[in-house]
Structure formats: structure tokens, C-alpha cells
XYZ file of C-alpha atoms in Angstrom:
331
model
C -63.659 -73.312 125.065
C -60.986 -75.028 127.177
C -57.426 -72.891 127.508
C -54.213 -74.870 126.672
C -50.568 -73.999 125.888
C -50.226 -75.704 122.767
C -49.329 -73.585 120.103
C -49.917 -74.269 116.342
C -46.835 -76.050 115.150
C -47.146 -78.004 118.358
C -50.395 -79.508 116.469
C -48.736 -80.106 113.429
C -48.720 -76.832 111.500
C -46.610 -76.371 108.701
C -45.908 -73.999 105.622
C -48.430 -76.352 103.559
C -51.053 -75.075 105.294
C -50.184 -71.633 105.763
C -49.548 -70.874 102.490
C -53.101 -71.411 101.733
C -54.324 -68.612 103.986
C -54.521 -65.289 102.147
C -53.849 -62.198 104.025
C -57.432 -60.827 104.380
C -58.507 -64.061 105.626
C -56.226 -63.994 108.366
C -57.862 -60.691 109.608
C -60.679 -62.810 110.806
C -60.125 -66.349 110.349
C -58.003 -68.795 112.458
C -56.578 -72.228 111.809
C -57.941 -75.333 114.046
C -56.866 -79.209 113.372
C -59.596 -81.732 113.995
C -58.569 -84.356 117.045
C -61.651 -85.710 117.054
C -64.868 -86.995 115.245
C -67.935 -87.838 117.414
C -71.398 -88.619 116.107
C -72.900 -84.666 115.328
C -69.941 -82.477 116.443
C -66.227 -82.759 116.432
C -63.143 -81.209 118.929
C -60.776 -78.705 117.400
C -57.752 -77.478 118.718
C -56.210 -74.009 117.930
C -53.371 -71.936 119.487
C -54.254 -71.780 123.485
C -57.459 -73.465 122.914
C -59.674 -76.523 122.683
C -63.291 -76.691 121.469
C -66.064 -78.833 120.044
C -67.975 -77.470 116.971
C -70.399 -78.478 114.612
C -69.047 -80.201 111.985
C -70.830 -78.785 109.119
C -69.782 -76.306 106.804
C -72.182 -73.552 105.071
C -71.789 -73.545 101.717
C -70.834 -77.165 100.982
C -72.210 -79.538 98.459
C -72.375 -83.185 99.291
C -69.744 -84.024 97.214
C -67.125 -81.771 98.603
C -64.449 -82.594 101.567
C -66.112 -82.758 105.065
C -63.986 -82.676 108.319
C -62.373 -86.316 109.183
C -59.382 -86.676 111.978
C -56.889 -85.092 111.787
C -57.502 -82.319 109.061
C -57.119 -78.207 109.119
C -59.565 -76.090 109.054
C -60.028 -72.447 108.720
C -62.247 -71.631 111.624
C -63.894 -67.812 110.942
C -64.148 -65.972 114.406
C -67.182 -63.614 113.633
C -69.315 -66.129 112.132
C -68.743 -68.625 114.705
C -68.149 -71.867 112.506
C -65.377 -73.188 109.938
C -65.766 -71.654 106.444
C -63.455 -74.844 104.560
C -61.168 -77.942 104.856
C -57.628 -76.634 104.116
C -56.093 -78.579 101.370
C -54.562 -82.484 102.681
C -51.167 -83.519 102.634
C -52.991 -86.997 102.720
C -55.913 -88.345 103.266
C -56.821 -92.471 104.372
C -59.941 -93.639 103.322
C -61.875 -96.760 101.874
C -65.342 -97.692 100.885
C -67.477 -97.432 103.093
C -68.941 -100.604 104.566
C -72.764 -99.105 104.268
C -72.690 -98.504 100.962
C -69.752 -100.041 98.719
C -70.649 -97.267 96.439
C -68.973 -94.644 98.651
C -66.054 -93.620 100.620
C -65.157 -93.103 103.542
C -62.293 -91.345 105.354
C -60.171 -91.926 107.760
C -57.888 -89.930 108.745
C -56.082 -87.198 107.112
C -52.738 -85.426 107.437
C -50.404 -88.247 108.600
C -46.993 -88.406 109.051
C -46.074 -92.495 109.976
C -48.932 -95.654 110.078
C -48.129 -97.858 112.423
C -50.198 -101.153 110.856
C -51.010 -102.662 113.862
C -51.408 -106.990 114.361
C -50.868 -109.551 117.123
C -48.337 -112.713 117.300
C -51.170 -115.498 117.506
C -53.383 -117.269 115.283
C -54.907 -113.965 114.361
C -52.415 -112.954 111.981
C -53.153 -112.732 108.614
C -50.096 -111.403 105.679
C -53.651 -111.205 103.197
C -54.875 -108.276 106.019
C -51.134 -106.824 106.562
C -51.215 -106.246 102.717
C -54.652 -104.541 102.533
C -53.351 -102.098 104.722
C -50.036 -101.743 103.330
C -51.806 -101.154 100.122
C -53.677 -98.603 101.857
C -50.250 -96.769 103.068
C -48.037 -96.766 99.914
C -51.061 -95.272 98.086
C -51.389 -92.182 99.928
C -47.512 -92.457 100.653
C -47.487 -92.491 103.904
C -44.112 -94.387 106.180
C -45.885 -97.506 107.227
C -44.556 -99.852 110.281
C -45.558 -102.788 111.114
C -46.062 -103.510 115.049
C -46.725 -106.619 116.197
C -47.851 -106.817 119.139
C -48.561 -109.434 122.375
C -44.695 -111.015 121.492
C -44.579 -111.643 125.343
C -47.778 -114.672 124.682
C -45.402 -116.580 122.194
C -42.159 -118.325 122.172
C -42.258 -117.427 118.627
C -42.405 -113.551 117.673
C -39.407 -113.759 115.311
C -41.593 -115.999 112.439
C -44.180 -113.572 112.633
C -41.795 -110.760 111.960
C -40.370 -112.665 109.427
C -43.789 -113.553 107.627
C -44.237 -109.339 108.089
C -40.833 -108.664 106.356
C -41.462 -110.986 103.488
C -44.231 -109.019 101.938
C -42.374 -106.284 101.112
C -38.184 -105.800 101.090
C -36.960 -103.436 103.778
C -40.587 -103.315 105.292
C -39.638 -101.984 108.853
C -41.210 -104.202 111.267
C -41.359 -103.846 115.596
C -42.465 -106.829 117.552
C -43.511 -105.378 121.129
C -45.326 -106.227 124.526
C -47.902 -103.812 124.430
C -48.338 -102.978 128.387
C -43.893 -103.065 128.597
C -42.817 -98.888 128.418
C -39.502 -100.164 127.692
C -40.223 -101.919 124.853
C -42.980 -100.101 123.448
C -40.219 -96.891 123.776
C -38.917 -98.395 120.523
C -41.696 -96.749 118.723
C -41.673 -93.161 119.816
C -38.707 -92.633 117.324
C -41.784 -91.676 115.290
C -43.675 -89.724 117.492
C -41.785 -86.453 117.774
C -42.671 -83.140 118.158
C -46.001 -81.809 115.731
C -45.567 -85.380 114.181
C -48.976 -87.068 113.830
C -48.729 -91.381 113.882
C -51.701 -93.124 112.783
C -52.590 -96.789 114.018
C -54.828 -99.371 111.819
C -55.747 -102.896 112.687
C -58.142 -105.024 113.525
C -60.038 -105.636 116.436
C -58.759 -106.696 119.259
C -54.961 -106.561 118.323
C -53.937 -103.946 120.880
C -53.538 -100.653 119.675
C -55.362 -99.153 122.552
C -52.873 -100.631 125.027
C -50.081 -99.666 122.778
C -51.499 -95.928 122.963
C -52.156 -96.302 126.911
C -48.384 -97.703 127.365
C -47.295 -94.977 124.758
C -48.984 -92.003 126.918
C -48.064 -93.548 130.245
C -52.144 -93.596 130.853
C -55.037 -95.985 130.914
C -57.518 -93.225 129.610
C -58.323 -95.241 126.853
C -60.529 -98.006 127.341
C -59.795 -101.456 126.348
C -61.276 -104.688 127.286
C -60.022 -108.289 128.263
C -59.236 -110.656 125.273
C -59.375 -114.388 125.962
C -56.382 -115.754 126.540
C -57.206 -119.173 124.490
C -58.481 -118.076 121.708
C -57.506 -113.917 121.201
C -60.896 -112.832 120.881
C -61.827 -109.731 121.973
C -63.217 -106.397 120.834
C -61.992 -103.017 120.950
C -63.504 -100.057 122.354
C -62.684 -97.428 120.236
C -65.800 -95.321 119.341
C -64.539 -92.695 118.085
C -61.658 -91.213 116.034
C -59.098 -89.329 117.841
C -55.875 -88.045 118.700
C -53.957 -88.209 121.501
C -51.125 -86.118 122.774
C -47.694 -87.639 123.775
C -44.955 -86.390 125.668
C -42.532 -86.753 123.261
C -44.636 -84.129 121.245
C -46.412 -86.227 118.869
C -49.717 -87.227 118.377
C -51.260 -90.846 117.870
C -54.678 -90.700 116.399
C -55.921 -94.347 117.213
C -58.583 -95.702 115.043
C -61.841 -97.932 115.810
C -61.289 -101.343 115.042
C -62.057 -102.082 111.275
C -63.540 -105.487 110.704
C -63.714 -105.024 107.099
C -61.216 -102.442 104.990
C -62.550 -102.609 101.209
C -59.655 -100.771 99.057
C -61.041 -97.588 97.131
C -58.478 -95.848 93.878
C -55.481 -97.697 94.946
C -54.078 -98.925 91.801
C -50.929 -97.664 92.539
C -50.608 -99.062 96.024
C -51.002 -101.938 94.992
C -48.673 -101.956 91.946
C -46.232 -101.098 94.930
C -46.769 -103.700 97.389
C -47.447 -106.360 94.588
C -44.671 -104.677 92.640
C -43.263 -108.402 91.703
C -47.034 -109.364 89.899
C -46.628 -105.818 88.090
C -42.980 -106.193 86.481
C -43.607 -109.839 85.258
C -47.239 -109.032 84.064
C -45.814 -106.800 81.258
C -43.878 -109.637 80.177
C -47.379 -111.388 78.878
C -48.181 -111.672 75.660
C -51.735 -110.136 75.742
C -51.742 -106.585 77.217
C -55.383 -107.642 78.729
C -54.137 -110.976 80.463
C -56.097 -111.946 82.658
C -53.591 -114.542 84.113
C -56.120 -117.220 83.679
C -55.732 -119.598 80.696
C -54.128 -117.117 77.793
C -51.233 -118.153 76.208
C -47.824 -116.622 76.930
C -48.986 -115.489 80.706
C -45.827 -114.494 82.155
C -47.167 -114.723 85.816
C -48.691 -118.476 85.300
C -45.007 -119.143 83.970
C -43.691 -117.453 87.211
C -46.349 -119.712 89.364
C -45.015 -122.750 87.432
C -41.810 -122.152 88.102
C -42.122 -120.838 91.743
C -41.073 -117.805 91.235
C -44.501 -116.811 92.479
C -46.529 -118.474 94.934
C -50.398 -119.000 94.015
C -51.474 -117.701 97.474
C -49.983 -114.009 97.023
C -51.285 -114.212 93.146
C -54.474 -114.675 94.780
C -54.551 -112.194 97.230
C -53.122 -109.762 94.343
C -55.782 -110.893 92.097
C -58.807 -110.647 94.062
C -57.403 -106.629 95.608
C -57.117 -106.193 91.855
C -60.439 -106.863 91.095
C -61.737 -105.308 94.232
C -60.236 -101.678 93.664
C -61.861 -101.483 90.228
C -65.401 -101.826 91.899
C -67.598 -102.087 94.415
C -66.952 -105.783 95.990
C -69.893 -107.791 97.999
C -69.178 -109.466 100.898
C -71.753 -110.699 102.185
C -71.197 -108.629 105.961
C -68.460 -111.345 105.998
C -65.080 -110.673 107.815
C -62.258 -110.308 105.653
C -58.828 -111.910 105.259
């Protein structure tokens, strides 16, 4: 056990969770958050103290909530281990790229999402969406950061590509490794406030959380110049403290984010498809070939562009089921 000074609202603790303590359990019991997930064990953090611990809780059934990033737990001091996952104000997850059948989270508790791409060829509005999708479900504040706006002449058209998904989308092009410009951001990193960051591989957010600490604890690696490859070292899920008083919990790099029960997010970010798909004439439309499609009307007219029916389309499809991609990348 490793002594600290932080204290529990310091780590995010709020009436939410508190309320869900009963008296008697407080007797014995004490409240840790998870900061980090590591292959067998995770690190807790508590008032005045830091610990790892096993992860696994007596008692549960494989289909119950296990510790991911970021949640509460009710740690009980006589028997030495937690005894349950206090209940989420959110939880991020998708299906799990082992098994499509499954899910897997994330990261739980957040307060912002700071979606995460870079201004070169790498960009992609299809992958901005996906995890847009994945932020208006759980209804979490997402912002967009582009990153790297120092390697192009450019950065404004890749904002504006970022702003057109979705109206009054907030959107922050930044150098990465310039304090002063990546100070923009910690408007949403104040005290107990806990900022998630999802991307891809290779698009920065380590550097953006090195800049953001004033550290280089967190290892990143070179990315080609040419061509923006790269990978990111993120192994494991974590959170790290700021000294504004927040807390960035910086994800591995996701090569593949398969949507799982996000019907409503999508309805959101697509919320354009939704209204003028009730206007059909068939309740079942499938947008295809029936007559009286409202959105093939809307395409027709270019109202709607095929490309975003596409990419609404095939999320559509892919949230009602498991989805094979071959170990493919995705858009």
C-alpha cells in the first residue's frame, strides 16, 4: 500500500456513489476507484492510499459486472478484497474483438471523451462517427481533438469535415507536444473530473496526455513522417492524474471498435436518416428498392449524401448483431 494525499472527492466521488453505501457497510467497508487494469490484478486508489488487488470478486457469476477503469468499488477491510462494483454513472464498451458474441468494457464513470484523430490522410468521418455513436449512447460530452495541426497547412478542413457530422459538435485542432495549445483542453479536466480519450492507433493521445501532465511517463513511439504510421504503446488502461485536478484515463489504441446496444446513439448522430425514415411508406423500409422510401427520395434529391447513408446503414446493421470482419481494419 503506497500513502498519498488524495482524498475521495479528489478521485471523483460523488453523492451517486455514496448513497449506495448503507450504514453498516460503512463500519467495515471502504470505497476505492479503479485507475488501472493490468493482465491478473488491477490498482485502486482510496483516501490516503494506493494499492493493487486482485480483481476478482467472491460471489460473482460470470454474467455480472467485473471491475473495468475507472469504476467504484466497495473494498471490505477485514476480508481483504472488494465485495461489489458500485452502481455506473456510465459505462463504454463494445464487442469484443475475440468473440463478436460478447462485450467488452471500457471504461466506466466518465465525465468528457475527448475522440481523439490526426490532420493527415488518416482521418476518417466513417471512424469519428463510430465513436461519436459510442459517446451520445452512454451520454457522455464528446470533443473532438485533432491532433498533429502543426504537419499541415490545412487543419481548418479537417475541423470542418469534424463539425459537419454533427451541428454544434465542439471540435479542438492542437499540436500535441505545444503546452500552450494543448492548454485549450484542460477546460475539461478540472478538479475530481475524469476525461476519457479514444482513437486509433497512432493518432497521439499519448503525447496529448504527456503534454497535458507536463511528463513523458507515458511511452510513445516515432510515427513516420511520410506516411503516419505508427503504433501506440498503450498496454494497459489507466488513469492519470493532472494538475488541474482531473484525471485522463488514456486508452490502448483500438484498431477495430464494433458498436454493441447503441440504437439510440446512433438515432442521435444519424438523427437526419431517423426523422426522414418515418416519412416512408413501409414501417420496415429497408431503404433499398420499396416504394415511397423517403431517404432514397432524400438521396435523389441531395438532401442526403449516399456515403453517410452508407455508413448509417451498415452501423445499423452492425448494432443489431454480431458483424464479421474478417480481422480487417475498420473505416
Amino acid at each position: 500500500m503506497t500513502p498519498t494525499t488524495d482524498t475521495l472527492a479528489d478521485l471523483g466521488w460523488t453523492a451517486h456513489f455514496s448513497e449506495q453505501i448503507s450504514d453498516e457497510e460503512a463500519q467495515h467497508c471502504h470505497p476505492v476507484r479503479v485507475m488501472a487494469v493490468h493482465r491478473g490484478k488491477i490498482a485502486v486508489a482510496g483516501e490516503g492510499s494506493r494499492d493493487f488487488v486482485s480483481p476478482y470478486i467472491p460471489g460473482a457469476q460470470p454474467t455480472d459486472d467485473h471491475p473495468t477503469v475507472g469504476d467504484w468499488l466497495l473494498f471490505d477491510d477485514a476480508m481483504g478484497h472488494p465485495i461489489r462494483v458500485l452502481q455506473r454513472i456510465n459505462l463504454f464498451k463494445r464487442r469484443s474483438p475475440a468473440d463478436p458474441r460478447k462485450d467488452q468494457m471500457i471504461a466506466a464513470n466518465v465525465d468528457t471523451v475527448f475522440i481523439v484523430a490526426s490532420c493527415n490522410q488518416d482521418f476518417s468521418v466513417a471512424r469519428l462517427e463510430r465513436y461519436l455513436v459510442l459517446a451520445r449512447e452512454v451520454g457522455v460530452q464528446p470533443v473532438v481533438v485533432l491532433t498533429k495541426s502543426d504537419l499541415t497547412d490545412t487543419p481548418e478542413t479537417f475541423a470542418a469535415a469534424a463539425r459537419a457530422i454533427e451541428p454544434g459538435l465542439l471540435v479542438e485542432t492542437v499540436n500535441g507536444r505545444d503546452p500552450a495549445d494543448v492548454a485549450r483542453l484542460a477546460a475539461w479536466c478540472g478538479p475530481g473530473k475524469t476525461v476519457a480519450f479514444l482513437g486509433s492507433s497512432g493518432v497521439g493521445k499519448s503525447t496529448l496526455v504527456n503534454t497535458l501532465r507536463g511528463s513523458d511517463s507515458i511511452a510513445t513511439q516515432a510515427i513516420r513522417a511520410i506516411d503516419g504510421t505508427g503504433r501506440h504503446t498503450t498496454t494497459v488502461r489507466e488513469m492519470h492524474r493532472l494538475e488541474q485536478g482531473g484525471w485522463l484515463l488514456d486508452l490502448p489504441g483500438m484498431r477495430e471498435l464494433q458498436l454493441s446496444e447503441a440504437a439510440s446513439g446512433i438515432a442521435e448522430v444519424f438523427d437526419d436518416f431517423t426523422l426522414i425514415a418515418q416519412e416512408c411508406r413501409f414501417s420496415d423500409c429497408s431503404h433499398r428498392v420499396e416504394p415511397g422510401c423517403a431517404i432514397q427520395a432524400a438521396i435523389a434529391a441531395g438532401t442526403l449524401t449516399p456515403e453517410r447513408f452508407d455508413r448509417w446503414r451498415r452501423l445499423a446493421a452492425e448494432e443489431k448483431g454480431p458483424v464479421s470482419t474478417g480481422g480487417r481494419r475498420r473505416s
